[in-house]
Amino acid sequence: MNFSNQAAPVGPAVYFSEFNALDLELWEIGVLSLLLTIASAYYISSSNRKNSLGKGVDSFDGQVDFIGRKDIADHSEQSSLDCIVLYRSQTGTAEGFAYQLVNEAQTKLGLHRMAASLEDYQFSSLNSVSRERLLVFILASFGEGEPTDNAVDFPNFITDKDESLSGLEHTERPLKNLRYASFGLGNNTYQYFNRVARDADRALQALGAIRLGPAGEGDDGAGTMDEEFLSWKELMWSACKGQMGFSEHQATYKPMFPMVECDLSADSPEVYRGEPNELHLQGQPELCQIHARNPFIAPAVQSRELFSNTERNCLHIEIDISGTQLSYQTGDHVAAWVSNPNQEIDRFLRILGLDSKRHMVVHMGSGALTSKLPIAPFAPDANLKAEMTKLGSDKD
């Protein structure tokens, strides 16, 4: 569990530093820093693909830029993985869902599992993935239905008629051994609802892959994303148990994420104090394209209340992106990078008996800051557990 009053990236050391408490008056004077995440779609030309996959050729001689990425079939085999959850996320929701799934895969089914971004892998060997392994795709769309910044290559690779996969005749069924599940994140207020997930699902089935469970679809526009994900994953796991032989086992308690104390001080250069990623920590955020993992931190230059003499509250905030190549368009995202109040952090640590560890530096395990961790299972009795479950599901 993260006690820090600043969000920090997964993996590196995090310092429980003291910051001034967030005061709503800061909004009035416009000094709250915001994260401006600009969705910049990019596409890679695919005019020279060759139809190699599924014809006994192990290598792919197309033009998709997969240099430096792991081979999906080789890595799953070498790591003895039963379940691989691959996500494409713009604001982090799909990534959070992915880590929820891998946690359940381990705790409920005892599977060797892994969650990873699609941009970390190349898929020319997709037809070589063992039928004993499950691939789960958590695919978000943004804007009018475009792919997210991380892994634009994948939908091109799987759906473009010039690609080595989709250019094959459907009768060849090159992915007949692939077992997969799919959940899409979209918004029904935009023109193409869940287009990325739908296109990928359609292409995978046309190439012979077998989907386990329904094709799940979350709708951010209806505000039912979490409910639809929870309903879908139960049906998906049930299908996996029936068709892949997965079985539930008695779970024993294990920490959700490792948290190891480090022999570092708050002044150590590798210690995070709220920076969103390593490039920001090193003072070189400009070295990477701006997206959800490498946001541009923009100051608010003006903030004013739009309503007066009413209980309603609505702020007009102007954000400064001068000196950048950014331009804001409908469907782009702005996120608030806020602090937890010091007073609340101190109270929480005191309740848990961790006052003495207020300023320790810790190393967080993978996924620690992208997953939602239910607190209800730690309740001392059934009544408190029921109440905490109710509070945890209350969006208000």
XYZ file of C-alpha atoms in Angstrom:
396
model
C 0.000 0.000 0.000
C 1.376 3.384 -0.936
C 1.530 5.841 1.966
C 3.224 8.540 -0.079
C 1.526 11.835 -0.595
C 2.661 11.934 -4.197
C 2.043 9.433 -6.945
C 5.234 7.754 -8.104
C 6.259 5.316 -10.830
C 6.357 1.577 -10.337
C 9.588 -0.040 -9.252
C 11.947 2.717 -8.105
C 12.456 4.022 -4.625
C 9.804 6.310 -3.206
C 10.353 8.725 -0.341
C 7.562 9.426 2.164
C 8.334 13.105 2.050
C 6.384 15.925 3.636
C 4.586 18.358 1.369
C 2.216 21.162 2.122
C -1.364 19.936 2.370
C -3.539 20.452 -0.673
C -5.720 23.473 -0.037
C -8.724 24.153 -2.217
C -7.752 27.809 -2.201
C -4.836 26.857 -4.418
C -7.342 26.307 -7.197
C -8.495 29.877 -6.811
C -5.038 31.288 -7.395
C -4.255 28.791 -10.129
C -1.063 27.275 -8.758
C -2.128 23.652 -8.861
C 0.040 21.834 -11.407
C -1.787 19.735 -13.925
C -0.675 16.890 -16.089
C -1.496 17.510 -19.686
C -1.493 14.222 -21.563
C -1.878 14.811 -25.254
C -3.072 11.892 -27.314
C -0.835 11.974 -30.374
C -1.824 9.189 -32.734
C 0.906 7.953 -34.975
C 0.898 5.420 -37.724
C 3.635 3.408 -39.350
C 3.650 2.658 -43.031
C 2.989 -0.960 -43.856
C 3.182 -1.063 -47.621
C 5.833 -3.777 -47.919
C 4.535 -6.580 -45.703
C 5.004 -10.142 -46.867
C 2.694 -13.040 -46.146
C 5.141 -15.126 -44.151
C 3.292 -16.045 -40.961
C 1.460 -19.341 -40.994
C 3.467 -20.729 -43.915
C 6.200 -22.448 -41.971
C 8.419 -19.363 -41.796
C 9.600 -18.462 -38.310
C 10.736 -14.930 -39.064
C 8.756 -11.897 -40.117
C 10.172 -9.810 -42.945
C 7.714 -6.912 -42.843
C 8.383 -3.327 -41.910
C 6.725 -2.832 -38.530
C 9.299 -1.346 -36.170
C 9.577 -4.133 -33.603
C 13.298 -3.577 -32.990
C 14.217 -4.087 -29.346
C 10.892 -5.619 -28.405
C 10.480 -9.063 -26.893
C 9.160 -11.927 -28.964
C 5.789 -12.896 -27.480
C 6.092 -16.638 -28.144
C 9.714 -16.957 -27.018
C 9.191 -14.954 -23.850
C 6.070 -16.856 -22.795
C 7.891 -20.153 -23.351
C 11.107 -19.166 -21.583
C 9.212 -17.719 -18.608
C 6.782 -20.665 -18.404
C 3.826 -18.289 -18.357
C 0.267 -19.607 -18.232
C -1.414 -16.234 -18.674
C -0.210 -13.017 -20.322
C -2.331 -9.887 -19.996
C -1.442 -7.309 -22.643
C -2.853 -3.817 -22.317
C -2.957 -0.595 -24.265
C -3.762 2.327 -22.019
C -4.071 6.081 -22.486
C -4.897 7.242 -18.957
C -3.974 4.137 -16.920
C -7.393 2.485 -16.549
C -6.607 -0.433 -18.863
C -3.268 -0.928 -17.117
C -5.026 -1.060 -13.749
C -7.477 -3.669 -15.050
C -4.567 -5.718 -16.405
C -2.889 -5.877 -13.008
C -6.176 -6.831 -11.355
C -6.409 -9.795 -13.710
C -2.869 -11.024 -13.132
C -3.375 -10.763 -9.373
C -6.497 -12.920 -9.614
C -4.772 -15.340 -11.970
C -2.173 -15.985 -9.292
C -4.245 -15.870 -6.114
C -7.351 -17.712 -7.371
C -5.997 -20.029 -10.048
C -2.324 -20.373 -9.159
C -1.205 -19.376 -12.658
C 2.202 -18.122 -13.675
C 1.184 -14.765 -15.084
C 2.427 -11.415 -16.325
C 0.981 -8.048 -17.337
C 2.737 -5.917 -19.951
C 2.149 -3.083 -22.378
C 1.628 -4.046 -26.003
C 4.473 -1.722 -26.977
C 6.942 -4.018 -25.198
C 6.360 -6.967 -27.557
C 6.457 -7.921 -31.193
C 3.841 -10.326 -32.513
C 5.277 -11.870 -35.661
C 5.391 -15.206 -33.789
C 1.803 -14.997 -32.550
C 1.021 -18.239 -34.376
C 3.679 -20.001 -32.277
C 2.152 -19.218 -28.882
C 1.231 -22.509 -27.218
C -2.454 -23.452 -26.991
C -1.779 -24.092 -23.290
C -1.291 -20.364 -22.716
C -3.927 -17.656 -22.416
C -3.478 -14.188 -23.902
C -5.780 -11.486 -22.556
C -6.055 -8.193 -24.425
C -7.223 -5.100 -22.509
C -7.602 -2.519 -25.274
C -8.510 1.112 -24.729
C -9.626 3.614 -27.345
C -9.470 7.376 -27.118
C -10.861 10.303 -29.061
C -13.272 9.154 -31.759
C -12.099 5.550 -31.403
C -8.416 5.754 -32.300
C -5.717 3.503 -30.818
C -3.878 4.729 -27.738
C -0.326 6.053 -27.949
C 1.331 2.883 -26.680
C 1.250 0.183 -29.331
C -0.424 1.699 -32.347
C 1.502 -1.007 -34.240
C -0.603 -3.880 -32.908
C -3.946 -2.995 -34.534
C -2.121 -2.205 -37.776
C -0.369 -5.570 -37.608
C -3.511 -7.567 -36.854
C -6.037 -5.812 -39.124
C -4.210 -4.199 -42.064
C -4.614 -6.237 -45.243
C -0.969 -5.612 -46.131
C 0.289 -7.090 -42.864
C 1.688 -10.621 -42.669
C -1.125 -11.781 -40.381
C -4.217 -10.253 -41.907
C -3.001 -10.654 -45.464
C -3.406 -14.423 -45.217
C -6.419 -16.259 -46.512
C -8.814 -17.023 -43.685
C -8.847 -20.704 -44.635
C -5.232 -20.943 -43.511
C -6.247 -20.188 -39.893
C -2.680 -19.342 -38.759
C -3.835 -18.614 -35.200
C -5.864 -21.785 -34.672
C -3.825 -22.633 -31.554
C -4.205 -19.223 -29.928
C -6.526 -18.948 -26.920
C -7.390 -15.387 -25.978
C -9.820 -13.116 -24.151
C -10.650 -9.498 -24.907
C -11.983 -6.470 -23.044
C -12.333 -3.038 -24.618
C -12.504 0.362 -22.959
C -14.486 2.973 -24.872
C -16.976 5.804 -24.664
C -20.374 5.708 -26.357
C -20.407 9.476 -26.804
C -17.790 9.217 -29.537
C -18.307 8.093 -33.107
C -16.601 4.703 -33.003
C -17.415 2.937 -29.750
C -14.693 0.450 -28.735
C -13.464 0.229 -32.319
C -9.946 -0.889 -31.407
C -11.115 -3.877 -29.344
C -13.825 -4.806 -31.835
C -11.472 -4.693 -34.818
C -8.811 -6.732 -33.021
C -11.353 -9.319 -31.841
C -12.825 -9.654 -35.332
C -9.389 -10.056 -36.913
C -8.175 -12.608 -34.360
C -11.239 -14.799 -34.868
C -10.977 -14.508 -38.648
C -7.417 -15.828 -38.367
C -8.580 -18.831 -36.360
C -7.937 -17.740 -32.769
C -10.410 -18.992 -30.172
C -11.895 -16.439 -27.790
C -12.730 -17.592 -24.278
C -15.773 -15.887 -22.816
C -17.573 -12.894 -24.322
C -15.874 -9.891 -25.868
C -16.159 -7.478 -22.956
C -16.847 -3.785 -23.495
C -16.609 -1.028 -20.902
C -18.395 2.268 -21.414
C -16.871 5.295 -19.766
C -19.665 7.447 -21.160
C -22.262 5.539 -19.152
C -20.067 5.487 -16.046
C -20.246 1.689 -15.849
C -16.676 0.759 -16.746
C -15.832 -0.975 -13.450
C -19.107 -2.889 -13.269
C -18.774 -4.158 -16.833
C -15.179 -5.224 -16.235
C -16.100 -7.144 -13.077
C -18.978 -8.908 -14.838
C -16.850 -9.779 -17.862
C -13.899 -11.190 -15.944
C -16.081 -13.632 -14.025
C -17.488 -14.996 -17.299
C -14.003 -15.071 -18.803
C -12.459 -17.000 -15.900
C -15.377 -19.440 -15.975
C -14.781 -20.103 -19.680
C -11.053 -20.577 -19.055
C -11.706 -23.116 -16.323
C -13.991 -25.041 -18.651
C -11.867 -24.949 -21.803
C -8.284 -24.720 -20.539
C -8.500 -26.812 -17.404
C -7.729 -23.979 -14.991
C -8.983 -24.693 -11.493
C -9.373 -22.626 -8.359
C -7.291 -23.456 -5.329
C -7.324 -22.425 -1.712
C -5.597 -19.092 -1.614
C -2.998 -18.451 1.045
C -2.167 -14.944 2.120
C 0.589 -13.269 0.178
C 1.397 -9.575 0.051
C -0.165 -7.993 -3.017
C 3.087 -6.191 -3.787
C 6.556 -6.352 -2.248
C 7.692 -3.252 -0.383
C 11.358 -3.340 0.581
C 13.090 -0.727 2.715
C 16.088 0.839 0.984
C 19.305 2.139 2.464
C 18.842 5.505 0.772
C 18.188 9.029 1.936
C 15.638 11.498 0.640
C 18.448 13.322 -1.147
C 19.580 10.292 -3.152
C 19.262 11.085 -6.881
C 17.399 7.846 -7.642
C 14.633 8.506 -5.099
C 11.298 9.694 -6.435
C 9.451 12.527 -4.721
C 6.445 12.639 -7.028
C 8.025 12.625 -10.489
C 5.848 10.703 -12.987
C 8.722 8.719 -14.533
C 12.498 8.288 -14.762
C 12.929 10.934 -17.457
C 11.341 13.549 -15.213
C 13.483 12.335 -12.306
C 16.601 12.877 -14.420
C 15.352 16.253 -15.653
C 15.095 15.050 -19.258
C 11.358 14.597 -20.013
C 11.845 16.025 -23.508
C 13.774 12.901 -24.600
C 10.566 10.884 -24.969
C 7.352 11.491 -26.893
C 4.646 13.000 -24.700
C 1.974 10.471 -23.737
C 0.359 9.027 -20.614
C 3.630 7.534 -19.393
C 5.600 10.684 -20.079
C 3.202 13.578 -19.444
C 3.942 17.236 -19.939
C 3.579 19.025 -16.605
C 1.806 22.293 -17.344
C 1.076 25.076 -14.849
C -2.384 26.523 -14.371
C -2.109 30.240 -15.148
C -5.687 31.198 -14.367
C -8.480 29.749 -12.246
C -11.855 31.280 -11.495
C -15.220 30.171 -10.150
C -18.010 30.255 -12.737
C -20.943 30.112 -10.301
C -21.802 32.555 -7.556
C -24.428 32.470 -4.815
C -25.046 28.785 -5.396
C -24.040 25.424 -3.954
C -22.748 24.358 -7.350
C -19.038 24.582 -8.008
C -17.421 24.872 -11.421
C -13.925 26.154 -12.133
C -12.591 27.657 -15.337
C -8.885 26.786 -15.488
C -6.434 27.890 -18.159
C -3.309 25.804 -18.716
C -0.047 27.051 -20.179
C 1.433 24.817 -22.894
C 3.511 27.540 -24.538
C 6.965 26.532 -25.678
C 5.805 23.024 -26.635
C 4.557 21.355 -29.792
C 1.289 20.485 -28.072
C -2.201 21.458 -29.135
C -5.364 20.450 -27.327
C -8.150 18.717 -29.260
C -11.435 17.117 -28.263
C -10.729 13.703 -26.766
C -7.331 14.638 -25.342
C -6.831 14.293 -21.613
C -5.950 16.654 -18.795
C -5.234 15.123 -15.397
C -4.627 16.676 -11.989
C -1.362 15.677 -10.317
C -2.364 16.276 -6.716
C -0.900 15.607 -3.266
C -2.392 13.751 -0.351
C -2.653 16.064 2.683
C 0.136 15.535 5.216
C -2.408 15.491 8.037
C -4.274 12.551 6.515
C -1.052 10.657 5.816
C 0.049 11.100 9.431
C -3.333 9.899 10.708
C -3.214 6.846 8.453
C 0.312 5.911 9.518
C -0.622 6.405 13.178
C -3.625 4.061 12.855
C -1.384 1.413 11.289
C 1.370 1.916 13.852
C 3.843 3.080 11.244
C 4.700 6.519 12.633
C 8.363 5.618 12.937
C 8.522 4.802 9.215
C 7.180 8.174 8.094
C 10.370 9.137 6.264
C 11.675 5.782 5.119
C 12.566 5.114 1.483
C 11.007 1.999 -0.041
C 11.220 0.036 -3.271
C 7.757 -0.784 -4.660
C 6.916 -3.930 -6.597
C 5.622 -3.975 -10.160
C 2.051 -2.764 -10.534
C 1.857 -1.326 -7.023
C 0.635 2.068 -8.151
C -1.585 1.041 -11.049
C -3.875 -1.471 -9.351
C -6.813 -0.928 -7.066
C -6.340 -2.814 -3.807
C -9.519 -3.686 -1.891
C -9.212 -3.018 1.828
C -12.329 -4.982 2.863
C -10.533 -8.381 3.081
C -8.502 -7.031 6.009
C -11.564 -6.171 8.120
C -11.571 -7.881 11.554
C -15.168 -9.158 11.348
C -17.990 -9.812 8.882
C -19.979 -6.673 9.721
C -17.031 -4.360 9.165
C -16.110 -6.252 6.015
C -19.611 -5.723 4.611
C -19.521 -2.023 5.472
C -16.059 -1.547 3.952
C -17.146 -3.386 0.807
C -20.113 -1.033 0.538
C -17.922 2.036 1.007
C -15.370 0.748 -1.476
C -18.007 0.389 -4.207
C -19.636 3.772 -3.555
C -18.573 6.146 -6.330
C -20.015 9.162 -4.532
